């Protein structure tokens, strides 16, 4: 009997806690188009490597009740960190820190009874639990995608106390996993907001031009509740579009709308249109572009014309600040250098980067490649890891599928064929196809083999069958010595599909001159020659659809040990950590001017 009571008590305890924990939700479409208040700025933090904070329930704002009462902690008067911002670059002691940090702040709001209130986080790396006014309200895993928590029932008019427990441990079952070639910046690295919506609001929408037809716009809108026969008005004033849609029993409305005199978005003319959606209680606006995108044979077609991808990659990092990029100003810094290089496509390496970058890139006429960090070493046998990948993937697609600039969904980077890898990645591909059929699917492969008999590069990987474009990372002249002269090398990889060189390059320390034939000189001359050699090889690839050198800027990585030439930096940048262009930059700039 006693045992039974204990079980009952335990069950009750678990249930009560479960009820309290609202799961983080997928963020609503276009959060920047909503009514919001930013909670950015200085937050108080407690650094907690031993995970001691739970014992003291430091997420509760406990007042002292008597003279004998005391607290062995306080948020106020201690370390303060900027939000957004990684912790590593803000405090010298936290440069290499991988552990837990508690973030806290007070904020004040005025509640109206007829609205929903959400907490929105652009990204928190890597895992977090959120507490509002002493109650656990949700949690999230994954450092590069947004999430929201509906706090309508626990937020109060006046002062509120918000606490986040954030950790950036690396884990075997995580995405990315234990080892990767970039800095593990921890913290609340993107905007935090309070978002208010009416009770019935527009939750998601997906608006884009038909894959092939230049005059047909497809619209899908989902309300927050399953309400039938609700009217939704879509207007695009510059195209004389004004259409009433009506929801079905799931609260969803859709239509295909014929338009006249549409100027399609392209890198040369990145035309965007004001689009507005309105219900009887909610209105939301944003600028959208429209374009056709498909593959025919070995070519990618944008608006019916073959397009050559003049790509470049960068991490979400400002090298000079040695920290994560997070602001509009940071986006300008990164993208203006990509523009100066002459690129028309950016591979956002190796994870979804912040919305300032994505939206500004679209305005500036860049096509985009976006991927979640399925980067080598992923545990493809682990079902929980697959679930995490599907969630991250969905979060990425839901955030960005209205961006016409999005050209590629990258499925994975440098994976080895195996049964478990194939079934894992096929699930990701299915998820993509379910949510969005207007993008090209690709993956970066690196298991390319040299066939000495035919003097040809080849790839055997059945995953290629499921992709529109095959992408190859190949570091000739750096990790692999040249087997014969670059101009004599042939490529025979998926000859009927477009082939994209998604990574190539080599390291050079800015300002270091040396022998152009000796890799270990780490010189600008060697890197410059390596670029010339690779371009010479690439131009004879029969199904070449574009290239993306690795990488625009030198970036920080604890993976890079060479004390003189690297010292914690990957030096493959065309631009140094101090912002100077290396000799190889000019080789690519010339090449892009000619193509
Ligand atoms: C790769 C990876 C990239 C690395 C790069 C390198 O293949 O995709 O993330 O940084 O090589 O520099 O080795």
PDB file of C-alpha atoms in Angstrom, residues 156-301:
ATOM      1  CA  UNK A 156       1.734  39.417 -16.194  1.00  0.00           C
ATOM      2  CA  UNK A 157       1.061  43.120 -16.592  1.00  0.00           C
ATOM      3  CA  UNK A 158       3.977  44.943 -14.996  1.00  0.00           C
ATOM      4  CA  UNK A 159       7.263  43.324 -14.015  1.00  0.00           C
ATOM      5  CA  UNK A 160       8.257  39.858 -15.276  1.00  0.00           C
ATOM      6  CA  UNK A 161      11.383  37.853 -14.526  1.00  0.00           C
ATOM      7  CA  UNK A 162      12.848  35.869 -17.408  1.00  0.00           C
ATOM      8  CA  UNK A 163      15.645  33.318 -16.959  1.00  0.00           C
ATOM      9  CA  UNK A 164      17.347  31.078 -19.500  1.00  0.00           C
ATOM     10  CA  UNK A 165      19.582  28.194 -18.635  1.00  0.00           C
ATOM     11  CA  UNK A 166      21.846  27.824 -21.665  1.00  0.00           C
ATOM     12  CA  UNK A 167      24.521  25.233 -22.325  1.00  0.00           C
ATOM     13  CA  UNK A 168      26.799  24.651 -25.278  1.00  0.00           C
ATOM     14  CA  UNK A 169      28.138  21.167 -24.491  1.00  0.00           C
ATOM     15  CA  UNK A 170      29.059  19.178 -27.567  1.00  0.00           C
ATOM     16  CA  UNK A 171      27.350  15.771 -27.681  1.00  0.00           C
ATOM     17  CA  UNK A 172      27.645  12.650 -29.776  1.00  0.00           C
ATOM     18  CA  UNK A 173      23.913  12.627 -30.530  1.00  0.00           C
ATOM     19  CA  UNK A 174      23.721  16.356 -31.268  1.00  0.00           C
ATOM     20  CA  UNK A 175      23.745  18.322 -34.530  1.00  0.00           C
ATOM     21  CA  UNK A 176      26.541  19.188 -35.087  1.00  0.00           C
ATOM     22  CA  UNK A 177      28.133  16.358 -33.091  1.00  0.00           C
ATOM     23  CA  UNK A 178      31.426  16.315 -31.164  1.00  0.00           C
ATOM     24  CA  UNK A 179      33.883  17.593 -33.710  1.00  0.00           C
ATOM     25  CA  UNK A 180      33.557  20.393 -36.229  1.00  0.00           C
ATOM     26  CA  UNK A 181      35.672  23.022 -37.879  1.00  0.00           C
ATOM     27  CA  UNK A 182      34.277  26.231 -36.411  1.00  0.00           C
ATOM     28  CA  UNK A 183      34.026  27.886 -32.995  1.00  0.00           C
ATOM     29  CA  UNK A 184      31.404  26.618 -30.581  1.00  0.00           C
ATOM     30  CA  UNK A 185      30.077  30.041 -29.649  1.00  0.00           C
ATOM     31  CA  UNK A 186      27.635  29.621 -26.742  1.00  0.00           C
ATOM     32  CA  UNK A 187      24.799  31.843 -25.589  1.00  0.00           C
ATOM     33  CA  UNK A 188      21.767  33.757 -26.761  1.00  0.00           C
ATOM     34  CA  UNK A 189      23.214  34.618 -30.113  1.00  0.00           C
ATOM     35  CA  UNK A 190      20.212  36.215 -31.872  1.00  0.00           C
ATOM     36  CA  UNK A 191      17.334  38.589 -31.112  1.00  0.00           C
ATOM     37  CA  UNK A 192      14.944  37.913 -28.223  1.00  0.00           C
ATOM     38  CA  UNK A 193      11.453  39.349 -28.478  1.00  0.00           C
ATOM     39  CA  UNK A 194       8.045  39.557 -26.917  1.00  0.00           C
ATOM     40  CA  UNK A 195       5.603  39.099 -29.783  1.00  0.00           C
ATOM     41  CA  UNK A 196       1.930  39.940 -29.496  1.00  0.00           C
ATOM     42  CA  UNK A 197      -0.771  38.618 -31.801  1.00  0.00           C
ATOM     43  CA  UNK A 198      -4.565  38.763 -31.805  1.00  0.00           C
ATOM     44  CA  UNK A 199      -6.289  35.642 -30.427  1.00  0.00           C
ATOM     45  CA  UNK A 200      -6.895  34.313 -33.929  1.00  0.00           C
ATOM     46  CA  UNK A 201      -3.853  35.145 -36.002  1.00  0.00           C
ATOM     47  CA  UNK A 202      -2.029  34.232 -39.191  1.00  0.00           C
ATOM     48  CA  UNK A 203       0.386  31.563 -38.069  1.00  0.00           C
ATOM     49  CA  UNK A 204       2.185  30.521 -41.248  1.00  0.00           C
ATOM     50  CA  UNK A 205       2.106  31.274 -44.926  1.00  0.00           C
ATOM     51  CA  UNK A 206       3.984  30.206 -48.002  1.00  0.00           C
ATOM     52  CA  UNK A 207       3.812  32.390 -51.092  1.00  0.00           C
ATOM     53  CA  UNK A 208       5.853  31.763 -54.191  1.00  0.00           C
ATOM     54  CA  UNK A 209       5.868  31.724 -57.960  1.00  0.00           C
ATOM     55  CA  UNK A 210       5.204  28.465 -59.751  1.00  0.00           C
ATOM     56  CA  UNK A 211       8.331  26.429 -60.432  1.00  0.00           C
ATOM     57  CA  UNK A 212       7.917  26.935 -64.214  1.00  0.00           C
ATOM     58  CA  UNK A 213       5.096  29.391 -64.986  1.00  0.00           C
ATOM     59  CA  UNK A 214       6.142  33.056 -64.970  1.00  0.00           C
ATOM     60  CA  UNK A 215       2.664  34.383 -64.123  1.00  0.00           C
ATOM     61  CA  UNK A 216       1.219  32.075 -61.475  1.00  0.00           C
ATOM     62  CA  UNK A 217       1.627  32.766 -57.756  1.00  0.00           C
ATOM     63  CA  UNK A 218       0.746  30.019 -55.266  1.00  0.00           C
ATOM     64  CA  UNK A 219      -0.492  31.087 -51.844  1.00  0.00           C
ATOM     65  CA  UNK A 220      -1.063  28.990 -48.721  1.00  0.00           C
ATOM     66  CA  UNK A 221      -2.079  30.555 -45.411  1.00  0.00           C
ATOM     67  CA  UNK A 222      -2.578  28.790 -42.095  1.00  0.00           C
ATOM     68  CA  UNK A 223      -4.490  30.359 -39.213  1.00  0.00           C
ATOM     69  CA  UNK A 224      -3.619  29.646 -35.608  1.00  0.00           C
ATOM     70  CA  UNK A 225      -6.893  27.797 -35.064  1.00  0.00           C
ATOM     71  CA  UNK A 226      -8.856  25.265 -37.102  1.00  0.00           C
ATOM     72  CA  UNK A 227     -11.598  27.709 -38.096  1.00  0.00           C
ATOM     73  CA  UNK A 228     -13.607  27.126 -41.247  1.00  0.00           C
ATOM     74  CA  UNK A 229     -14.874  29.916 -43.562  1.00  0.00           C
ATOM     75  CA  UNK A 230     -12.635  32.638 -42.213  1.00  0.00           C
ATOM     76  CA  UNK A 231     -11.807  35.257 -44.851  1.00  0.00           C
ATOM     77  CA  UNK A 232      -8.219  36.091 -45.675  1.00  0.00           C
ATOM     78  CA  UNK A 233      -7.441  38.944 -48.034  1.00  0.00           C
ATOM     79  CA  UNK A 234      -4.203  38.978 -50.000  1.00  0.00           C
ATOM     80  CA  UNK A 235      -3.085  42.158 -51.731  1.00  0.00           C
ATOM     81  CA  UNK A 236      -0.056  42.891 -53.893  1.00  0.00           C
ATOM     82  CA  UNK A 237      -0.710  46.515 -54.909  1.00  0.00           C
ATOM     83  CA  UNK A 238       2.021  46.797 -57.572  1.00  0.00           C
ATOM     84  CA  UNK A 239       0.573  43.762 -59.375  1.00  0.00           C
ATOM     85  CA  UNK A 240      -3.075  44.776 -58.911  1.00  0.00           C
ATOM     86  CA  UNK A 241      -3.713  41.643 -56.875  1.00  0.00           C
ATOM     87  CA  UNK A 242      -6.614  41.722 -54.400  1.00  0.00           C
ATOM     88  CA  UNK A 243      -8.065  38.308 -53.640  1.00  0.00           C
ATOM     89  CA  UNK A 244     -10.330  36.930 -50.910  1.00  0.00           C
ATOM     90  CA  UNK A 245      -9.552  33.413 -49.729  1.00  0.00           C
ATOM     91  CA  UNK A 246     -11.618  31.283 -47.394  1.00  0.00           C
ATOM     92  CA  UNK A 247     -10.308  28.744 -44.889  1.00  0.00           C
ATOM     93  CA  UNK A 248     -11.156  25.057 -44.840  1.00  0.00           C
ATOM     94  CA  UNK A 249     -11.873  23.084 -41.680  1.00  0.00           C
ATOM     95  CA  UNK A 250      -8.170  23.003 -40.773  1.00  0.00           C
ATOM     96  CA  UNK A 251      -7.923  26.803 -40.816  1.00  0.00           C
ATOM     97  CA  UNK A 252      -5.955  26.760 -44.041  1.00  0.00           C
ATOM     98  CA  UNK A 253      -6.655  28.697 -47.220  1.00  0.00           C
ATOM     99  CA  UNK A 254      -4.948  28.381 -50.563  1.00  0.00           C
ATOM    100  CA  UNK A 255      -5.128  29.753 -54.078  1.00  0.00           C
ATOM    101  CA  UNK A 256      -3.155  30.115 -57.276  1.00  0.00           C
ATOM    102  CA  UNK A 257      -3.293  33.644 -58.614  1.00  0.00           C
ATOM    103  CA  UNK A 258      -2.562  34.712 -62.184  1.00  0.00           C
ATOM    104  CA  UNK A 259      -0.563  37.932 -62.430  1.00  0.00           C
ATOM    105  CA  UNK A 260       0.390  40.270 -65.255  1.00  0.00           C
ATOM    106  CA  UNK A 261       3.581  42.237 -65.829  1.00  0.00           C
ATOM    107  CA  UNK A 262       5.505  40.554 -63.018  1.00  0.00           C
ATOM    108  CA  UNK A 263       9.171  41.489 -62.913  1.00  0.00           C
ATOM    109  CA  UNK A 264      10.862  38.358 -61.651  1.00  0.00           C
ATOM    110  CA  UNK A 265      13.597  38.434 -59.009  1.00  0.00           C
ATOM    111  CA  UNK A 266      17.120  37.718 -60.200  1.00  0.00           C
ATOM    112  CA  UNK A 267      20.636  38.619 -59.027  1.00  0.00           C
ATOM    113  CA  UNK A 268      20.701  41.415 -61.645  1.00  0.00           C
ATOM    114  CA  UNK A 269      17.246  42.792 -60.728  1.00  0.00           C
ATOM    115  CA  UNK A 270      16.369  41.712 -57.185  1.00  0.00           C
ATOM    116  CA  UNK A 271      12.827  43.036 -57.450  1.00  0.00           C
ATOM    117  CA  UNK A 272      10.635  42.618 -54.359  1.00  0.00           C
ATOM    118  CA  UNK A 273       6.903  43.368 -53.970  1.00  0.00           C
ATOM    119  CA  UNK A 274       4.895  44.531 -50.955  1.00  0.00           C
ATOM    120  CA  UNK A 275       2.498  41.723 -50.050  1.00  0.00           C
ATOM    121  CA  UNK A 276      -0.188  42.007 -47.392  1.00  0.00           C
ATOM    122  CA  UNK A 277      -2.323  39.330 -45.748  1.00  0.00           C
ATOM    123  CA  UNK A 278      -5.317  40.346 -43.648  1.00  0.00           C
ATOM    124  CA  UNK A 279      -8.005  38.588 -41.643  1.00  0.00           C
ATOM    125  CA  UNK A 280     -10.694  40.333 -39.630  1.00  0.00           C
ATOM    126  CA  UNK A 281      -8.307  40.515 -36.677  1.00  0.00           C
ATOM    127  CA  UNK A 282      -4.769  40.250 -38.032  1.00  0.00           C
ATOM    128  CA  UNK A 283      -2.686  41.977 -40.723  1.00  0.00           C
ATOM    129  CA  UNK A 284       0.824  41.163 -41.806  1.00  0.00           C
ATOM    130  CA  UNK A 285       3.055  42.626 -44.503  1.00  0.00           C
ATOM    131  CA  UNK A 286       6.337  41.825 -46.066  1.00  0.00           C
ATOM    132  CA  UNK A 287       8.392  42.191 -49.220  1.00  0.00           C
ATOM    133  CA  UNK A 288       8.502  39.090 -51.381  1.00  0.00           C
ATOM    134  CA  UNK A 289      10.214  38.263 -54.635  1.00  0.00           C
ATOM    135  CA  UNK A 290       9.090  35.830 -57.322  1.00  0.00           C
ATOM    136  CA  UNK A 291      11.167  33.665 -59.602  1.00  0.00           C
ATOM    137  CA  UNK A 292      11.124  30.355 -61.483  1.00  0.00           C
ATOM    138  CA  UNK A 293      13.792  27.817 -60.656  1.00  0.00           C
ATOM    139  CA  UNK A 294      14.342  24.345 -62.014  1.00  0.00           C
ATOM    140  CA  UNK A 295      16.893  21.905 -63.376  1.00  0.00           C
ATOM    141  CA  UNK A 296      16.756  20.663 -66.950  1.00  0.00           C
ATOM    142  CA  UNK A 297      19.475  18.234 -67.968  1.00  0.00           C
ATOM    143  CA  UNK A 298      22.837  19.513 -66.757  1.00  0.00           C
ATOM    144  CA  UNK A 299      21.743  23.091 -66.239  1.00  0.00           C
ATOM    145  CA  UNK A 300      20.063  25.131 -63.542  1.00  0.00           C
ATOM    146  CA  UNK A 301      17.499  27.556 -64.951  1.00  0.00           C
TER     147      UNK A 301
END
